[in-house]
Short mmCIF file of C-alpha atoms and ligand atoms in Angstrom, two decimals:
data_model
loop_
_atom_site.label_atom_id
_atom_site.label_comp_id
_atom_site.label_asym_id
_atom_site.label_seq_id
_atom_site.Cartn_x
_atom_site.Cartn_y
_atom_site.Cartn_z
CA MET D 1 157.10 -8.09 38.49
CA ALA D 2 157.08 -8.15 42.28
CA SER D 3 160.49 -8.61 43.74
CA ILE D 4 162.78 -8.08 40.78
CA SER D 5 162.51 -5.77 37.81
CA GLU D 6 161.92 -7.27 34.37
CA PHE D 7 165.22 -5.83 33.22
CA ASP D 8 167.17 -7.25 36.12
CA LEU D 9 165.42 -10.60 35.72
CA ILE D 10 166.46 -10.89 32.13
CA GLU D 11 169.98 -9.79 32.93
CA GLU D 12 170.36 -12.22 35.86
CA TYR D 13 168.70 -15.37 34.54
CA PHE D 14 168.79 -15.19 30.74
CA ALA D 15 171.27 -12.77 29.30
CA GLY D 16 174.33 -13.91 31.27
CA GLN D 17 174.84 -17.39 29.93
CA ILE D 18 176.21 -17.69 26.47
CA VAL D 19 176.02 -20.82 24.45
CA ALA D 20 178.13 -20.17 21.37
CA SER D 21 176.29 -21.12 18.23
CA TYR D 22 176.78 -19.93 14.70
CA GLY D 23 175.92 -16.44 13.52
CA VAL D 24 174.85 -14.51 16.54
CA ASN D 25 175.85 -10.96 15.61
CA LEU D 26 173.74 -9.44 18.35
CA GLY D 27 172.06 -11.44 21.12
CA ILE D 28 169.84 -10.40 24.04
CA GLY D 29 169.57 -6.71 24.90
CA ASP D 30 168.26 -4.78 21.93
CA ASP D 31 164.90 -4.67 20.18
CA CYS D 32 165.84 -7.59 17.94
CA ALA D 33 168.59 -10.13 17.76
CA LEU D 34 170.69 -9.98 14.61
CA LEU D 35 171.58 -13.31 13.16
CA THR D 36 173.46 -14.61 10.11
CA VAL D 37 171.91 -17.69 8.47
CA PRO D 38 174.62 -20.12 7.51
CA GLN D 39 175.45 -19.63 3.77
CA SER D 40 173.27 -21.64 1.35
CA LYS D 41 171.14 -23.13 4.10
CA GLN D 42 167.42 -22.91 4.68
CA LEU D 43 166.20 -21.67 8.07
CA ALA D 44 163.81 -24.11 9.83
CA VAL D 45 161.62 -22.31 12.43
CA SER D 46 159.13 -23.74 14.92
CA ILE D 47 157.48 -22.64 18.21
CA ASP D 48 155.96 -24.65 21.06
CA THR D 49 153.87 -23.34 23.89
CA MET D 50 153.47 -25.05 27.26
CA ILE D 51 150.84 -23.91 29.67
CA GLY D 52 151.20 -24.60 33.41
CA GLY D 53 148.44 -26.97 34.54
CA VAL D 54 147.86 -28.13 30.94
CA HIS D 55 151.14 -29.30 29.50
CA PHE D 56 152.95 -29.74 32.79
CA PRO D 57 151.98 -29.59 36.50
CA LYS D 58 152.17 -26.00 37.80
CA ASN D 59 154.16 -27.12 40.78
CA ALA D 60 156.73 -29.12 38.77
CA ASP D 61 160.41 -28.52 39.32
CA PRO D 62 161.20 -25.38 37.28
CA GLU D 63 164.51 -26.91 36.06
CA LEU D 64 162.56 -29.79 34.53
CA ILE D 65 159.86 -27.49 33.06
CA ALA D 66 162.59 -25.60 31.18
CA GLU D 67 164.46 -28.73 30.12
CA ARG D 68 161.26 -30.28 28.81
CA ALA D 69 160.24 -27.11 27.00
CA VAL D 70 163.58 -26.86 25.13
CA ARG D 71 163.60 -30.57 24.32
CA VAL D 72 160.10 -30.61 22.92
CA ALA D 73 160.86 -27.55 20.79
CA VAL D 74 164.09 -29.14 19.51
CA SER D 75 162.21 -32.32 18.64
CA ASP D 76 160.47 -30.43 15.76
CA LEU D 77 163.90 -29.53 14.36
CA ALA D 78 164.89 -33.22 14.61
CA ALA D 79 161.69 -34.18 12.78
CA MET D 80 162.90 -32.11 9.73
CA GLY D 81 166.49 -33.22 9.99
CA ALA D 82 167.52 -29.61 10.85
CA ASP D 83 170.51 -28.55 12.99
CA PRO D 84 169.74 -26.28 15.99
CA LEU D 85 171.03 -22.71 15.94
CA TRP D 86 169.09 -20.29 18.06
CA MET D 87 166.05 -20.03 20.29
CA THR D 88 163.85 -17.30 21.76
CA LEU D 89 161.84 -17.63 24.95
CA SER D 90 158.48 -16.17 25.86
CA LEU D 91 157.97 -16.56 29.59
CA THR D 92 154.73 -15.69 31.43
CA LEU D 93 154.97 -15.83 35.21
CA PRO D 94 152.45 -15.17 37.95
CA ALA D 95 155.32 -13.76 40.09
CA ALA D 96 159.11 -13.35 39.79
CA GLU D 97 160.54 -15.71 42.42
CA SER D 98 164.30 -15.94 42.25
CA HIS D 99 164.43 -19.58 43.42
CA TRP D 100 162.02 -20.58 40.60
CA LEU D 101 163.89 -18.47 38.03
CA ALA D 102 167.25 -19.85 39.02
CA GLY D 103 166.02 -23.41 38.57
CA PHE D 104 164.30 -22.56 35.29
CA SER D 105 167.40 -20.87 33.94
CA ARG D 106 169.59 -23.87 35.00
CA GLY D 107 167.37 -26.25 33.09
CA LEU D 108 167.12 -23.98 30.05
CA PHE D 109 170.85 -23.67 29.69
CA LYS D 110 171.52 -27.28 30.38
CA ALA D 111 169.34 -28.25 27.46
CA ALA D 112 170.73 -25.38 25.33
CA GLU D 113 174.30 -26.68 25.89
CA GLU D 114 173.21 -30.18 24.92
CA PHE D 115 171.87 -29.00 21.64
CA ASN D 116 174.32 -26.14 21.07
CA LEU D 117 171.40 -23.67 20.92
CA SER D 118 171.89 -19.99 21.83
CA LEU D 119 169.14 -18.02 23.57
CA VAL D 120 169.07 -14.86 21.51
CA GLY D 121 165.99 -13.07 22.80
CA GLY D 122 162.56 -13.35 24.32
CA ASP D 123 159.70 -11.69 26.17
CA THR D 124 158.78 -11.69 29.82
CA THR D 125 155.31 -10.98 31.06
CA ARG D 126 153.17 -11.43 34.19
CA GLY D 127 150.22 -13.76 33.99
CA PRO D 128 149.35 -17.48 34.32
CA LEU D 129 152.46 -19.64 34.00
CA ALA D 130 153.34 -20.35 30.38
CA VAL D 131 156.53 -21.10 28.48
CA ALA D 132 156.85 -20.71 24.74
CA ILE D 133 160.12 -21.52 22.99
CA GLN D 134 160.85 -20.80 19.38
CA VAL D 135 163.71 -22.65 17.83
CA HIS D 136 165.66 -21.88 14.66
CA GLY D 137 167.69 -24.42 12.83
CA SER D 138 169.45 -24.85 9.51
CA VAL D 139 168.97 -27.44 6.84
CA ASP D 140 170.42 -27.94 3.35
CA PRO D 141 167.91 -26.87 0.71
CA GLY D 142 165.84 -29.91 -0.37
CA GLN D 143 167.15 -32.04 2.50
CA ALA D 144 164.35 -31.50 5.02
CA MET D 145 162.16 -34.54 5.80
CA LEU D 146 158.63 -33.55 4.96
CA ARG D 147 155.25 -35.02 5.98
CA SER D 148 154.24 -34.88 2.37
CA GLN D 149 156.98 -37.17 1.00
CA ALA D 150 155.84 -40.69 1.97
CA ARG D 151 155.34 -42.97 -1.06
CA VAL D 152 153.48 -46.33 -1.44
CA GLY D 153 155.92 -49.09 -0.71
CA ASP D 154 158.04 -47.10 1.78
CA ILE D 155 158.88 -48.84 5.06
CA ILE D 156 157.85 -47.07 8.26
CA PHE D 157 160.32 -46.85 11.10
CA VAL D 158 160.36 -45.29 14.54
CA THR D 159 163.25 -44.40 16.85
CA GLY D 160 163.46 -45.69 20.48
CA SER D 161 160.28 -47.08 22.06
CA LEU D 162 156.66 -46.02 22.10
CA GLY D 163 154.16 -45.49 24.89
CA ASP D 164 156.47 -44.34 27.65
CA GLY D 165 155.34 -40.70 27.43
CA ALA D 166 151.74 -41.57 28.01
CA ALA D 167 152.55 -44.06 30.77
CA ALA D 168 154.71 -41.37 32.40
CA LEU D 169 151.79 -38.92 32.41
CA ALA D 170 149.58 -41.57 34.08
CA VAL D 171 152.34 -41.98 36.69
CA ILE D 172 152.62 -38.23 37.22
CA LYS D 173 148.83 -37.95 37.60
CA LYS D 174 149.09 -40.76 40.17
CA GLU D 175 146.72 -42.93 38.11
CA LEU D 176 149.35 -45.66 38.37
CA ASP D 177 151.40 -46.82 41.24
CA VAL D 178 154.95 -47.72 40.48
CA GLY D 179 158.13 -48.71 42.36
CA LYS D 180 160.99 -46.32 42.89
CA SER D 181 163.14 -47.23 39.87
CA ALA D 182 160.24 -47.31 37.43
CA PHE D 183 159.11 -43.97 38.90
CA SER D 184 162.43 -42.31 38.09
CA TYR D 185 162.56 -43.96 34.63
CA PHE D 186 159.08 -42.57 33.70
CA MET D 187 159.85 -39.18 35.20
CA SER D 188 162.89 -38.86 33.00
CA GLN D 189 161.00 -40.03 29.98
CA TYR D 190 158.49 -37.27 30.64
CA TYR D 191 160.69 -34.32 31.63
CA THR D 192 163.88 -35.11 29.76
CA PRO D 193 162.82 -37.23 26.79
CA ARG D 194 165.71 -38.24 24.47
CA ILE D 195 165.64 -36.02 21.42
CA TRP D 196 166.98 -37.59 18.22
CA ILE D 197 168.61 -34.53 16.75
CA ARG D 198 171.90 -36.03 15.50
CA GLU D 199 170.31 -39.30 14.50
CA ALA D 200 167.56 -37.58 12.52
CA HIS D 201 170.11 -35.45 10.71
CA ALA D 202 171.86 -38.65 9.68
CA LEU D 203 168.53 -40.22 8.69
CA SER D 204 167.80 -37.30 6.39
CA GLU D 205 170.37 -38.83 4.04
CA VAL D 206 168.08 -41.76 3.36
CA SER D 207 164.59 -40.63 4.39
CA ARG D 208 162.49 -37.92 2.70
CA CYS D 209 159.60 -38.02 5.17
CA ALA D 210 159.44 -37.79 8.97
CA ILE D 211 157.35 -36.48 11.93
CA ASP D 212 158.01 -36.42 15.63
CA ILE D 213 155.49 -38.30 17.68
CA SER D 214 153.97 -35.78 20.11
CA ASP D 215 150.26 -36.70 19.85
CA GLY D 216 150.48 -40.53 19.46
CA LEU D 217 151.82 -42.80 16.68
CA LEU D 218 148.51 -43.23 14.84
CA ALA D 219 147.62 -39.53 14.99
CA ASP D 220 151.04 -38.42 13.82
CA LEU D 221 151.42 -41.08 11.16
CA GLY D 222 147.94 -40.05 10.14
CA HIS D 223 149.37 -36.52 9.44
CA ILE D 224 151.93 -38.13 7.11
CA CYS D 225 149.21 -40.14 5.35
CA LYS D 226 147.03 -37.02 4.86
CA ALA D 227 149.90 -34.80 3.65
CA SER D 228 151.28 -37.57 1.36
CA GLY D 229 147.94 -38.89 0.05
CA VAL D 230 148.69 -42.45 1.19
CA GLY D 231 147.66 -45.04 3.77
CA ALA D 232 149.74 -46.83 6.34
CA VAL D 233 149.70 -50.25 8.03
CA VAL D 234 151.65 -50.84 11.23
CA GLU D 235 151.94 -54.19 12.92
CA ALA D 236 151.24 -54.35 16.70
CA GLU D 237 153.80 -57.12 17.22
CA ARG D 238 156.59 -55.02 15.78
CA LEU D 239 156.06 -51.86 17.93
CA PRO D 240 159.00 -51.26 20.26
CA ILE D 241 157.83 -51.28 23.87
CA SER D 242 160.33 -50.51 26.63
CA GLU D 243 161.10 -53.06 29.35
CA PRO D 244 159.76 -50.73 32.11
CA LEU D 245 156.49 -50.30 30.20
CA ARG D 246 156.15 -54.07 29.68
CA LYS D 247 156.56 -54.55 33.42
CA LEU D 248 154.15 -51.71 34.27
CA ALA D 249 151.17 -52.46 31.94
CA GLU D 250 149.23 -55.30 30.49
CA PRO D 251 150.05 -55.87 26.80
CA ASP D 252 146.77 -54.33 25.64
CA ALA D 253 147.29 -51.17 27.71
CA ALA D 254 150.91 -50.87 26.56
CA LEU D 255 149.75 -51.25 22.96
CA ALA D 256 147.06 -48.56 23.40
CA TRP D 257 149.64 -46.17 24.81
CA ALA D 258 152.11 -46.98 22.05
CA LEU D 259 149.47 -46.24 19.42
CA THR D 260 147.59 -43.32 20.90
CA GLY D 261 149.53 -41.95 23.79
CA GLY D 262 151.25 -38.57 23.34
CA ASP D 263 154.56 -37.13 24.55
CA ASP D 264 156.87 -39.81 23.17
CA TYR D 265 159.05 -37.49 20.93
CA GLN D 266 160.26 -40.43 18.87
CA ILE D 267 160.83 -39.80 15.22
CA CYS D 268 158.60 -41.73 12.82
CA PHE D 269 160.11 -41.78 9.31
CA THR D 270 159.70 -43.61 6.07
CA VAL D 271 162.38 -45.09 3.81
CA ALA D 272 161.98 -46.18 0.16
CA PRO D 273 162.92 -49.83 -0.53
CA GLN D 274 165.94 -48.85 -2.60
CA GLN D 275 167.34 -46.89 0.37
CA LEU D 276 167.09 -49.73 2.87
CA GLN D 277 170.67 -50.89 2.34
CA ALA D 278 171.94 -47.32 2.87
CA LEU D 279 169.82 -47.15 6.05
CA GLU D 280 171.37 -50.41 7.27
CA GLU D 281 174.80 -48.88 6.86
CA LEU D 282 173.71 -45.72 8.74
CA ARG D 283 172.21 -47.86 11.43
CA GLU D 284 175.55 -49.58 12.02
CA ARG D 285 177.66 -46.47 11.71
CA HIS D 286 175.54 -44.41 14.12
CA ARG D 287 174.29 -47.32 16.22
CA LEU D 288 170.73 -46.12 15.56
CA ASP D 289 168.01 -47.51 17.77
CA ILE D 290 165.32 -47.83 15.12
CA THR D 291 162.54 -50.39 14.38
CA ALA D 292 160.64 -51.11 11.21
CA ILE D 293 156.97 -51.12 12.19
CA GLY D 294 155.01 -51.23 8.93
CA GLU D 295 154.51 -50.04 5.40
CA ILE D 296 153.05 -47.16 3.43
CA VAL D 297 150.15 -48.41 1.29
CA ARG D 298 147.56 -47.11 -1.15
CA GLY D 299 144.54 -45.38 0.38
CA ASN D 300 144.09 -42.84 3.09
CA GLU D 301 143.76 -44.87 6.27
CA CYS D 302 146.31 -45.40 8.98
CA VAL D 303 145.68 -48.72 10.76
CA CYS D 304 147.37 -51.08 13.17
CA LEU D 305 147.01 -54.81 12.59
CA SER D 306 147.45 -57.45 15.27
CA ASN D 307 147.49 -61.04 13.93
CA GLY D 308 145.91 -59.73 10.76
CA ARG D 309 143.05 -57.91 12.46
CA ILE D 310 142.60 -54.19 12.81
CA VAL D 311 143.23 -52.92 16.37
CA GLU D 312 140.37 -50.63 17.32
CA CYS D 313 141.48 -47.51 19.22
CA ASP D 314 138.82 -45.39 20.85
CA ASN D 315 141.15 -42.49 21.33
CA LEU D 316 143.34 -41.45 18.41
CA GLY D 317 145.96 -39.40 20.14
CA TYR D 318 146.06 -36.26 22.10
CA LYS D 319 143.47 -33.73 21.01
CA HIS D 320 144.31 -30.11 21.87
CA PHE D 321 140.75 -28.82 21.59
P1 LIG C 1 161.10 -4.86 23.86
O1 LIG C 1 160.30 -4.09 24.85
O2 LIG C 1 161.83 -4.05 22.89
O3 LIG C 1 160.34 -6.02 23.22
P2 LIG C 1 162.15 -6.22 26.18
O4 LIG C 1 162.35 -5.17 27.18
O5 LIG C 1 160.94 -7.07 26.28
O6 LIG C 1 162.30 -5.59 24.74
O7 LIG C 1 163.41 -7.15 26.21
C1 LIG C 1 164.70 -6.60 26.26
C2 LIG C 1 165.70 -7.62 25.69
O8 LIG C 1 165.67 -8.78 26.48
C3 LIG C 1 165.35 -8.05 24.26
O9 LIG C 1 166.57 -8.26 23.63
C4 LIG C 1 164.62 -9.39 24.48
O10 LIG C 1 164.79 -10.24 23.36
C5 LIG C 1 165.29 -9.91 25.72
N1 LIG C 1 164.35 -10.77 26.54
C6 LIG C 1 163.19 -10.40 27.21
N2 LIG C 1 162.69 -11.41 27.92
C7 LIG C 1 163.49 -12.48 27.69
C8 LIG C 1 163.53 -13.84 28.17
N3 LIG C 1 162.57 -14.38 28.93
N4 LIG C 1 164.57 -14.63 27.70
C9 LIG C 1 165.48 -14.15 26.88
N5 LIG C 1 165.57 -12.86 26.45
C10 LIG C 1 164.61 -12.07 26.84
MG1 LIG C 2 161.58 -3.00 21.40
#
């Protein structure tokens, strides 16, 4: 690294700030971290990689790049109903600039504090800008919400609203012109999306099946259908669309983003009919912002109906390749 050694860089920007989470026997500084998994829990592990110029603009604010990277990684823990414990960071940088690193570190630890997640290790290399975050969480054995556990007759729900992530990307790419307040709304939806970690943990009491929506509702619900051997029908009129998105886009465009846009990080989950009363109680107790959007059916197709007719979508979600 040009201006600062790798060792000093780690010391200055990553090793210094401690977020106390459970079971860190040895954190940053040795060849491995040593961690104690909470007794009688399962460890939930997931990694997400974000490439500059692909998953975020290269010149984006480093604080926001870090915040987004942590949030997106934690979203996978939420989708299982797991509680965050630890993370590791693989950071590839074209150059070590202290201003950039200071901002990145600020965003990283801001998000880490929010989710009570300790940074326990990582790797730092020189190359094209890329950020990979691996998160570790804990879950009670048998309690994780799995893609494979949807059953015919289950009701399909989503948290929050759909389509904002895709609209935000269009705003960032300057494909859409918006006023000041809409601009800041969509920027925050993109860089600091709300992650439903506590809510999802509560939902795991009544739901056996969930996924986080990163590639678009139909694509991600399609993963549930495939893994569970079922079909799904969602109703266009029931999809939650935010007020800013309603103002920004025509109904058809908003619907297309809600169905096929990526980057929403809402949780899509299914609930068996006999658990709906328990869900209602949870909804009140935790003031959950959730909407029933459809039903799991026999078959293997995942479709959206509008006034009884299938909505044709030419682009079924974000494709990585
Ligand atoms: P090694 O060569 O044994 O893999 P490194 O010299 O790469 O170790 O890293 C030294 C220590 O600093 C390790 O504990 C590693 O986990 C940590 N580390 C390296 N890069 C980062 C980073 N970007 N964020 C957090 N910890 C890091
Ligand atoms: Mg080593």
